[in-house]
Amino acid sequence: MESDLVGAADNTIHRMAGDERRQQLLEVAMHLFSKHGFSGTTTKRIAEEAGVSEAMVFKHFENKDQLYTDIIDHKACSLGMESPMSVLSDFVEAKNDFGVFYHLALNALNHHRQDTEFIRLLLHSALEGHAMARTFFDSYVTTIYESIGEYIEERQKDGAFREVNPKIVVRAFSGMFIHHSMTNIIWDKDQKLLKVSNERAAKEFATVLLDGIRKKDSSSDEQNSTQVQS
Amino acid sequence: MESDLVGAADNTIHRMAGDERRQQLLEVAMHLFSKHGFSGTTTKRIAEEAGVSEAMVFKHFENKDQLYTDIIDHKACSLGMESPMSVLSDFVEAKNDFGVFYHLALNALNHHRQDTEFIRLLLHSALEGHAMARTFFDSYVTTIYESIGEYIEERQKDGAFREVNPKIVVRAFSGMFIHHSMTNIIWDKDQKLLKVSNERAAKEFATVLLDGIRKKDSSSDEQNSTQVQS
DNA sequence: ATCATATTAGTAAGTACTTACTCACCGTGT
DNA sequence: ACACGGTGAGTAAGTACTTACTAATATGAT
């Protein structure tokens, strides 16, 4: 069907160092798993793509399952788990509402764009019911819901926000940017339907969340509000 | 691992009518495909689950691929394709903003909840890059973006909505309820993180979209500074 | 109704090939 | 000299799909 080579820039003939090859196998495997899922990816194909015999895969990884979870551990540690809250703390302390939500969204959108493969892998494993997906969700997503939820609660006490269930607000807002990323990653890769920069998207999403789309002051000025620049 | 029988309420021993069996095979296969994906589902397993020999699968369907696309055609015609806009036309004509967005969301949420298997199938096929996923997206999703987009444009001309790219608004709003459904379907099936009725969710989402979460009458607004230059 | 006939639902046992995984064995650099 | 990166040739269990066949049922002429 397809032929997607990836790590075959091998002029320096064979014989990599062990760790190097292991790393390469992880990358090749991730690429394939993210494209075809777990059961859609064969160990033979992984080996081929890495330019190595199938036996090598099993020298470096106990079995296919182990390889899969190793990829996830590896990636989850290096990229996924760096708390998204750390970047926001300044804005949270300053109670800069727009800053908080803008950077939350922008940060996520940038991550998703640069780590498409991991997102696809995550989705595959979630659909297939792999245990790791649950782990990721429990430790990562729950954290965000709590942190952002707390911020919203605080701002409600300040009288700055309406009284809505904070979790619903988090769901609504994360829905905006996560669904935006998902659409671009799995449905509309060439962004025929909607093409915007991450900055623009984050800005509009944050503005909608905070102010909605309905004009509030129908009395005074008719149209100025937010200006749109493409 | 698991043992999920589905259509084995067979007291009337064997020998179904052809169409009946075909229907049963479609249902069983859909159930399995939605759970394990295309390559994760074997024809043997489908046959087993239907309580019939593997050969029967190939009597009714040319091959595994054909079975897959037959399921999708069948489902897409019967359930997916009924335009979600038809329900909204009354609200659109009345320019009932809340009505439009509330019922758009509620309708989708109810559909997603009652047709979880099809949603999972759709996601699997999109991830696996099956041609049908693209078809579904092109014909179904695009339609919604256009219809709702037009409504928003109209309301902007009325001076009722701010000037934002309508497509971004659609993306933001559809993100709220689609991501809500997706989360409940693939990540948080028992809704530990957030449990709300579809009516409640639709209401809050529509309200957030229209009015945001920030209080408008903030006379005591000290720091807003919602300016960020990208 | 009756019984031969045609049709259809169904199967057991294959075929040709792929799958994950193993093991005995190279060859080269330090 | 030997550890270490690497392979060729396996194996047993699956895989999608086929073949050659049986038996239940519908049909229709008598």
Coordinates of C-alpha atoms (C1' of nucleotides) in Angstrom, one line a residue:
Chain A
M1 CA 0.0 0.0 0.0
E2 CA 2.2 2.8 1.3
S3 CA 5.9 3.0 1.6
D4 CA 7.0 5.4 4.4
L5 CA 10.6 5.1 5.1
V6 CA 11.8 7.2 7.9
G7 CA 15.1 6.5 9.4
A8 CA 16.9 5.0 6.4
A9 CA 19.5 7.7 6.0
D10 CA 22.1 5.1 6.5
N11 CA 25.2 5.9 4.6
T12 CA 27.4 5.1 7.6
I13 CA 27.1 1.4 7.1
H14 CA 25.6 -0.7 9.9
R15 CA 26.9 -1.3 13.4
M16 CA 25.4 1.4 15.5
A17 CA 26.1 1.6 19.2
G18 CA 23.5 -0.3 21.2
D19 CA 21.8 2.7 22.8
E20 CA 21.7 4.4 19.5
R21 CA 20.0 1.6 17.7
R22 CA 17.6 1.2 20.6
Q23 CA 16.7 4.9 20.2
Q24 CA 16.3 4.5 16.5
L25 CA 14.0 1.5 16.9
L26 CA 11.9 3.5 19.4
E27 CA 11.5 6.3 16.9
V28 CA 10.7 4.1 14.0
A29 CA 8.2 2.0 16.0
M30 CA 6.5 5.1 17.3
H31 CA 6.2 6.4 13.8
L32 CA 4.5 3.2 12.7
F33 CA 2.4 2.7 15.8
S34 CA 1.1 6.2 15.5
K35 CA 0.2 5.6 11.9
H36 CA -1.3 2.1 12.0
G37 CA -2.0 1.4 15.6
F38 CA -0.6 -1.5 17.7
S39 CA -2.2 -4.4 15.9
G40 CA -1.7 -2.7 12.5
T41 CA 2.1 -2.6 13.0
T42 CA 4.3 -5.6 12.5
T43 CA 7.6 -6.2 14.1
K44 CA 8.9 -7.2 10.7
R45 CA 7.9 -3.8 9.3
I46 CA 9.6 -2.0 12.2
A47 CA 12.8 -3.9 11.6
E48 CA 12.7 -3.2 7.8
E49 CA 12.1 0.5 8.4
A50 CA 15.0 0.6 10.8
G51 CA 17.2 -1.3 8.2
V52 CA 17.9 -4.1 10.5
S53 CA 16.8 -7.7 11.0
E54 CA 13.7 -8.6 12.9
A55 CA 15.7 -10.4 15.5
M56 CA 17.3 -7.1 16.5
V57 CA 13.9 -5.8 17.7
F58 CA 13.8 -8.7 20.1
K59 CA 17.4 -8.2 21.3
H60 CA 16.4 -4.7 22.4
F61 CA 12.8 -5.3 23.6
E62 CA 11.4 -8.3 25.3
N63 CA 8.3 -8.4 23.1
K64 CA 6.0 -6.2 21.0
D65 CA 4.0 -5.1 24.0
Q66 CA 7.1 -4.0 26.0
L67 CA 8.3 -2.0 23.0
Y68 CA 4.9 -0.3 22.9
T69 CA 4.9 0.7 26.6
D70 CA 8.6 1.7 26.4
I71 CA 7.7 4.2 23.7
I72 CA 4.9 5.6 25.8
D73 CA 7.0 5.8 29.0
H74 CA 9.9 7.4 27.1
K75 CA 7.7 10.0 25.4
A76 CA 5.4 10.6 28.3
C77 CA 8.4 11.4 30.5
S78 CA 10.3 13.5 28.1
L79 CA 7.5 15.6 26.7
G80 CA 4.0 15.0 27.9
M81 CA 4.5 15.3 31.6
E82 CA 6.1 18.7 32.0
S83 CA 3.3 20.4 33.8
P84 CA 1.5 22.9 31.6
M85 CA 0.8 24.8 34.8
S86 CA 4.4 25.9 35.4
V87 CA 4.2 28.3 32.4
L88 CA 1.0 29.7 33.7
S89 CA 1.9 30.4 37.3
D90 CA 2.9 34.1 36.6
F91 CA -0.5 34.8 35.0
V92 CA -2.3 32.9 37.7
E93 CA -0.7 35.0 40.4
A94 CA -1.3 38.2 38.5
K95 CA -5.0 37.1 38.0
N96 CA -4.5 37.9 34.3
D97 CA -7.5 35.9 33.1
F98 CA -6.7 36.3 29.4
G99 CA -3.1 35.4 30.0
V100 CA -4.0 32.2 31.8
F101 CA -6.3 30.9 29.2
Y102 CA -4.5 32.2 26.2
H103 CA -1.2 30.6 27.2
L104 CA -2.9 27.4 28.3
A105 CA -4.4 27.0 24.9
L106 CA -1.3 28.2 23.0
N107 CA 1.0 25.9 24.9
A108 CA -1.2 22.9 24.2
L109 CA -1.7 23.8 20.6
N110 CA 2.0 24.1 20.0
H111 CA 2.7 20.9 21.8
H112 CA 0.1 19.1 19.7
R113 CA 1.5 20.4 16.5
Q114 CA 5.1 19.5 17.2
D115 CA 4.2 16.1 18.7
T116 CA 1.5 14.8 16.3
E117 CA 2.8 11.3 16.4
F118 CA 2.5 11.0 20.2
I119 CA -1.0 12.3 20.1
R120 CA -2.0 9.8 17.5
L121 CA -0.3 7.0 19.5
L122 CA -2.2 8.2 22.6
L123 CA -5.5 8.1 20.7
H124 CA -4.9 4.7 19.3
S125 CA -4.0 3.3 22.7
A126 CA -7.0 5.0 24.3
L127 CA -9.3 3.5 21.7
E128 CA -7.7 0.1 22.0
G129 CA -8.1 0.4 25.8
H130 CA -4.4 0.1 26.6
A131 CA -3.8 0.5 30.3
M132 CA -1.3 3.3 29.7
A133 CA -4.0 5.6 28.2
R134 CA -5.9 5.4 31.5
T135 CA -2.7 6.2 33.4
F136 CA -2.0 9.2 31.2
F137 CA -5.5 10.5 31.6
D138 CA -5.6 10.0 35.4
S139 CA -2.3 11.7 36.1
Y140 CA -2.1 14.3 33.4
V141 CA -5.6 15.5 32.5
T142 CA -7.0 15.3 36.1
T143 CA -4.2 17.6 37.2
I144 CA -5.2 20.3 34.7
Y145 CA -8.8 20.0 35.6
E146 CA -7.9 20.6 39.3
S147 CA -5.5 23.5 38.7
I148 CA -7.6 25.4 36.3
G149 CA -10.7 24.5 38.2
E150 CA -9.2 26.1 41.3
Y151 CA -8.3 29.3 39.4
I152 CA -11.8 29.6 38.1
E153 CA -13.2 29.1 41.6
E154 CA -11.0 31.8 42.9
R155 CA -12.0 34.2 40.3
Q156 CA -15.6 33.4 41.0
K157 CA -15.1 34.3 44.7
D158 CA -13.5 37.5 43.4
G159 CA -16.7 38.2 41.6
A160 CA -14.9 38.3 38.3
F161 CA -16.5 35.2 36.9
R162 CA -20.1 34.0 36.7
E163 CA -21.1 31.1 38.9
V164 CA -20.7 28.1 36.7
N165 CA -19.4 24.6 37.6
P166 CA -15.6 25.2 37.1
K167 CA -15.2 21.7 35.7
I168 CA -17.7 22.4 32.9
V169 CA -15.8 25.5 32.1
V170 CA -12.6 23.6 31.9
R171 CA -14.3 21.0 29.7
A172 CA -15.7 23.7 27.4
F173 CA -12.4 25.5 27.1
S174 CA -10.1 22.4 26.7
G175 CA -12.6 21.2 24.2
M176 CA -12.0 24.2 22.0
F177 CA -8.3 23.7 21.6
I178 CA -8.1 19.9 22.0
H179 CA -10.8 19.4 19.4
H180 CA -9.0 22.0 17.2
S181 CA -5.8 20.0 17.4
M182 CA -7.6 16.7 16.9
T183 CA -9.4 17.9 13.9
N184 CA -6.1 19.1 12.3
I185 CA -4.3 15.9 13.2
I186 CA -6.8 13.2 12.3
W187 CA -9.5 14.6 10.1
D188 CA -8.3 17.8 8.3
K189 CA -4.6 17.4 8.0
D190 CA -4.2 20.0 5.2
Q191 CA -6.6 22.3 7.1
K192 CA -9.0 22.9 4.2
L193 CA -11.8 23.7 6.5
L194 CA -10.1 26.2 8.8
K195 CA -6.5 27.4 8.7
V196 CA -5.3 29.7 11.5
S197 CA -2.1 30.2 13.4
N198 CA -2.0 28.8 16.9
E199 CA -1.7 32.3 18.3
R200 CA -4.8 33.4 16.5
A201 CA -6.7 30.3 17.6
A202 CA -5.6 30.6 21.2
K203 CA -6.5 34.3 21.3
E204 CA -10.0 33.7 19.8
F205 CA -10.7 30.8 22.1
A206 CA -9.7 32.6 25.2
T207 CA -11.7 35.6 24.1
V208 CA -14.8 33.5 23.5
L209 CA -14.5 31.8 26.8
L210 CA -14.1 35.0 28.7
D211 CA -16.6 37.3 26.8
G212 CA -18.6 35.1 24.5
I213 CA -19.7 36.1 21.0
R214 CA -22.8 38.1 21.9
K215 CA -22.4 41.8 22.1
K216 CA -23.2 42.9 25.6
D217 CA -23.6 46.7 25.3
S218 CA -26.3 47.1 22.7
S219 CA -26.8 50.7 23.8
S220 CA -23.6 52.6 23.1
D221 CA -21.1 51.6 20.4
E222 CA -22.4 49.3 17.7
Q223 CA -19.2 47.7 16.4
N224 CA -15.7 47.9 17.6
S225 CA -15.0 45.2 20.2
T226 CA -12.2 43.0 19.0
Q227 CA -10.5 43.8 15.7
V228 CA -9.6 40.9 13.5
Q229 CA -6.3 40.8 11.7
S230 CA -5.4 37.9 9.5
Chain B
M1 CA -8.8 -11.5 27.7
E2 CA -12.3 -10.4 27.3
S3 CA -15.4 -12.4 26.3
D4 CA -18.1 -10.2 24.9
L5 CA -20.9 -12.1 23.4
V6 CA -23.5 -9.9 21.8
G7 CA -26.1 -11.6 19.6
A8 CA -26.2 -15.1 21.0
A9 CA -29.8 -15.1 22.2
D10 CA -30.4 -18.1 19.9
N11 CA -32.9 -20.5 21.3
T12 CA -34.4 -21.1 17.8
I13 CA -31.5 -23.3 16.8
H14 CA -29.5 -22.1 13.8
R15 CA -30.7 -21.5 10.2
M16 CA -31.5 -17.9 10.2
A17 CA -32.9 -16.3 7.0
G18 CA -30.1 -14.8 4.9
D19 CA -30.9 -11.2 5.5
E20 CA -31.3 -11.8 9.2
R21 CA -27.9 -13.4 9.5
R22 CA -26.3 -10.7 7.4
Q23 CA -27.8 -8.1 9.7
Q24 CA -26.5 -9.9 12.7
L25 CA -23.0 -10.2 11.2
L26 CA -23.0 -6.5 10.6
E27 CA -23.9 -5.8 14.2
V28 CA -21.4 -8.2 15.7
A29 CA -18.7 -6.9 13.4
M30 CA -19.4 -3.3 14.2
H31 CA -19.3 -4.1 17.9
L32 CA -15.9 -5.7 17.5
F33 CA -14.4 -3.2 15.0
S34 CA -15.5 -0.4 17.3
K35 CA -13.7 -2.1 20.2
H36 CA -10.5 -3.3 18.6
G37 CA -10.2 -1.5 15.3
F38 CA -10.0 -3.0 11.8
S39 CA -6.7 -4.9 12.1
G40 CA -7.4 -5.8 15.7
T41 CA -10.5 -7.7 14.7
T42 CA -10.3 -11.1 13.1
T43 CA -12.9 -12.7 10.8
K44 CA -12.7 -15.8 13.0
R45 CA -13.7 -13.8 16.0
I46 CA -16.6 -12.2 14.2
A47 CA -17.9 -15.6 13.2
E48 CA -17.5 -17.0 16.7
E49 CA -19.3 -14.1 18.2
A50 CA -22.2 -14.6 15.8
G51 CA -22.2 -18.3 16.5
V52 CA -21.5 -19.3 13.0
S53 CA -18.6 -20.7 11.0
E54 CA -16.0 -18.4 9.5
A55 CA -17.0 -19.3 6.0
M56 CA -20.4 -17.7 6.6
V57 CA -18.7 -14.3 6.9
F58 CA -17.4 -14.7 3.4
K59 CA -20.7 -16.0 2.1
H60 CA -22.2 -12.7 3.1
F61 CA -19.3 -10.3 2.4
E62 CA -16.7 -10.4 -0.3
N63 CA -13.9 -9.8 2.1
K64 CA -13.1 -8.2 5.4
D65 CA -12.6 -4.7 3.8
Q66 CA -16.0 -4.9 2.2
L67 CA -17.6 -5.9 5.5
Y68 CA -16.0 -2.9 7.1
T69 CA -17.3 -0.4 4.5
D70 CA -20.7 -2.0 4.4
I71 CA -21.0 -1.4 8.1
I72 CA -20.1 2.2 7.6
D73 CA -22.4 2.8 4.7
H74 CA -25.2 1.1 6.6
K75 CA -24.8 3.2 9.7
A76 CA -23.9 6.4 8.0
C77 CA -27.1 6.3 6.0
S78 CA -29.4 5.2 8.7
L79 CA -28.2 7.4 11.5
G80 CA -25.4 9.8 10.9
M81 CA -26.5 11.6 7.8
E82 CA -29.9 12.9 8.9
S83 CA -29.0 16.6 8.8
P84 CA -28.7 18.1 12.2
M85 CA -29.8 21.4 10.7
S86 CA -33.4 20.3 10.1
V87 CA -34.1 20.4 13.9
L88 CA -32.6 23.8 14.1
S89 CA -34.4 25.6 11.3
D90 CA -37.2 26.9 13.6
F91 CA -34.7 28.5 15.9
V92 CA -32.6 29.8 13.1
E93 CA -35.6 31.5 11.5
A94 CA -36.6 33.0 14.9
K95 CA -33.0 34.2 15.4
N96 CA -33.2 32.5 18.8
D97 CA -29.4 32.3 19.4
F98 CA -29.6 30.2 22.5
G99 CA -32.1 27.9 20.9
V100 CA -29.8 27.3 17.9
F101 CA -26.7 26.5 19.9
Y102 CA -28.4 24.7 22.7
H103 CA -30.2 22.3 20.4
L104 CA -27.2 21.9 18.1
A105 CA -25.1 20.7 21.1
L106 CA -27.9 18.7 22.8
N107 CA -28.7 16.9 19.6
A108 CA -25.1 16.0 19.0
L109 CA -24.6 14.9 22.6
N110 CA -27.6 12.7 22.5
H111 CA -26.5 11.2 19.2
H112 CA -23.1 10.5 20.5
R113 CA -24.3 8.9 23.7
Q114 CA -26.7 6.5 21.9
D115 CA -24.3 5.6 19.1
T116 CA -21.1 5.2 20.9
E117 CA -20.0 2.3 18.8
F118 CA -20.3 4.2 15.6
I119 CA -18.3 7.0 17.0
R120 CA -15.5 4.7 18.1
L121 CA -15.6 3.0 14.6
L122 CA -15.4 6.4 13.0
L123 CA -12.4 7.4 15.2
H124 CA -10.6 4.1 14.5
S125 CA -11.1 4.5 10.7
A126 CA -10.0 8.1 10.8
L127 CA -6.8 7.2 12.7
E128 CA -6.2 4.3 10.4
G129 CA -6.7 6.6 7.4
H130 CA -9.6 4.6 5.9
A131 CA -11.0 6.4 2.9
M132 CA -14.5 6.4 4.4
A133 CA -13.5 8.7 7.3
R134 CA -12.5 11.4 4.8
T135 CA -15.9 11.0 3.0
F136 CA -17.8 11.3 6.3
F137 CA -15.8 14.4 7.2
D138 CA -16.2 16.1 3.8
S139 CA -19.9 15.5 3.4
Y140 CA -21.1 15.8 7.0
V141 CA -18.8 18.1 9.0
T142 CA -18.3 20.6 6.2
T143 CA -22.1 21.0 5.9
I144 CA -22.4 22.0 9.6
Y145 CA -19.5 24.5 9.3
E146 CA -21.3 26.1 6.4
S147 CA -24.8 26.2 7.9
I148 CA -23.8 27.4 11.3
G149 CA -21.2 29.7 9.8
E150 CA -23.9 31.4 7.8
Y151 CA -26.1 31.8 10.8
I152 CA -23.3 33.5 12.7
E153 CA -22.5 35.8 9.8
E154 CA -26.1 36.8 9.6
R155 CA -26.2 37.6 13.3
Q156 CA -23.0 39.6 12.9
K157 CA -24.6 41.7 10.2
D158 CA -27.6 42.1 12.6
G159 CA -25.1 43.6 15.1
A160 CA -25.9 40.9 17.6
F161 CA -22.6 39.1 17.5
R162 CA -19.0 40.4 17.7
E163 CA -16.9 40.3 14.5
V164 CA -15.0 37.0 14.7
N165 CA -14.3 34.5 12.0
P166 CA -17.4 32.4 12.0
K167 CA -15.5 29.3 11.3
I168 CA -13.4 29.8 14.4
V169 CA -16.6 30.2 16.4
V170 CA -17.9 26.9 15.0
R171 CA -14.7 25.2 15.8
A172 CA -14.8 26.5 19.3
F173 CA -18.3 25.5 20.0
S174 CA -18.3 22.2 18.3
G175 CA -15.1 21.6 20.2
M176 CA -17.0 22.0 23.5
F177 CA -19.5 19.3 22.8
I178 CA -17.6 17.0 20.6
H179 CA -14.7 16.9 23.0
H180 CA -17.1 16.4 25.8
S181 CA -18.5 13.3 24.0
M182 CA -15.1 12.0 23.1
T183 CA -13.8 12.3 26.6
N184 CA -16.8 10.4 27.9
I185 CA -16.5 7.8 25.2
I186 CA -12.8 7.0 25.1
W187 CA -11.2 8.4 28.2
D188 CA -13.5 8.7 31.0
K189 CA -16.3 6.2 30.4
D190 CA -17.5 6.2 34.0
Q191 CA -17.4 10.0 34.1
K192 CA -15.3 10.3 37.2
L193 CA -14.0 13.6 36.2
L194 CA -17.2 15.3 35.2
K195 CA -20.7 14.0 35.2
V196 CA -23.5 16.2 33.8
S197 CA -26.7 15.5 31.9
N198 CA -26.6 16.3 28.2
E199 CA -29.2 19.1 28.8
R200 CA -27.0 20.7 31.4
A201 CA -23.9 20.4 29.3
A202 CA -25.6 21.8 26.2
K203 CA -27.0 24.7 28.2
E204 CA -23.7 25.7 29.8
F205 CA -21.8 25.3 26.6
A206 CA -24.3 27.5 24.7
T207 CA -24.2 30.1 27.5
V208 CA -20.5 30.2 27.6
L209 CA -20.3 30.6 23.8
L210 CA -22.8 33.5 23.8
D211 CA -21.9 35.3 27.0
G212 CA -18.5 34.0 28.2
I213 CA -17.7 33.4 31.8
R214 CA -16.6 36.9 32.7
K215 CA -19.1 39.2 34.4
K216 CA -19.9 42.1 32.2
D217 CA -21.0 44.6 34.8
S218 CA -17.6 44.8 36.4
S219 CA -17.6 48.3 37.6
S220 CA -14.8 47.4 40.1
D221 CA -12.6 46.1 37.3
E222 CA -9.1 47.0 38.3
Q223 CA -6.9 45.0 36.1
N224 CA -8.0 43.7 32.8
S225 CA -5.2 44.2 30.4
T226 CA -6.2 41.6 28.0
Q227 CA -3.6 42.7 25.5
V228 CA -1.2 40.2 24.2
Q229 CA 0.8 40.7 21.0
S230 CA 1.7 37.6 19.2
Chain C
dA1 C1' -51.1 -33.8 1.3
dT2 C1' -46.8 -36.1 -1.1
dC3 C1' -42.6 -36.5 -2.8
dA4 C1' -38.7 -35.3 -6.0
dT5 C1' -36.2 -31.0 -6.9
dA6 C1' -33.8 -26.8 -6.5
dT7 C1' -32.2 -23.6 -3.4
dT8 C1' -30.2 -22.0 0.4
dA9 C1' -27.9 -21.8 5.2
dG10 C1' -24.4 -23.9 7.1
dT11 C1' -19.8 -26.4 8.1
dA12 C1' -15.1 -28.9 8.5
dA13 C1' -11.0 -28.9 6.8
dG14 C1' -8.2 -27.1 4.2
dT15 C1' -4.7 -23.2 1.5
dA16 C1' -1.2 -19.9 1.2
dC17 C1' 0.7 -16.7 3.8
dT18 C1' 1.9 -13.7 8.0
dT19 C1' 2.6 -13.2 12.7
dA20 C1' 5.5 -12.7 17.0
dC21 C1' 9.3 -14.6 18.7
dT22 C1' 13.8 -17.9 19.1
dC23 C1' 18.4 -19.6 18.5
dA24 C1' 22.6 -20.9 16.8
dC25 C1' 25.9 -18.6 14.7
dC26 C1' 28.8 -14.8 12.4
dG27 C1' 32.4 -10.8 12.0
dT28 C1' 34.7 -6.9 13.6
dG29 C1' 36.8 -3.5 16.9
dT30 C1' 39.2 -2.8 20.9
Chain D
dA1 C1' 39.9 -13.1 22.4
dC2 C1' 35.8 -12.1 23.2
dA3 C1' 32.0 -9.0 23.9
dC4 C1' 28.8 -7.1 21.3
dG5 C1' 26.1 -5.6 17.1
dG6 C1' 24.1 -8.2 13.9
dT7 C1' 21.9 -12.1 11.0
dG8 C1' 19.5 -16.4 8.5
dA9 C1' 16.8 -19.7 9.1
dG10 C1' 13.8 -21.4 11.6
dT11 C1' 8.8 -22.4 14.5
dA12 C1' 4.2 -22.6 16.1
dA13 C1' 0.3 -20.3 16.1
dG14 C1' -2.5 -17.0 13.5
dT15 C1' -4.3 -14.7 9.4
dA16 C1' -7.8 -14.0 5.5
dC17 C1' -10.0 -16.6 2.5
dT18 C1' -11.5 -21.2 -0.3
dT19 C1' -13.1 -25.7 -1.3
dA20 C1' -16.0 -29.5 -1.2
dC21 C1' -19.5 -30.9 1.0
dT22 C1' -24.2 -31.6 4.2
dA23 C1' -28.7 -30.6 5.6
dA24 C1' -32.7 -27.7 6.3
dT25 C1' -36.2 -25.5 3.7
dA26 C1' -38.9 -23.7 0.2
dT27 C1' -41.2 -24.9 -4.4
dG28 C1' -44.1 -27.0 -7.5
dA29 C1' -46.1 -30.8 -10.2
dT30 C1' -48.8 -34.6 -9.2

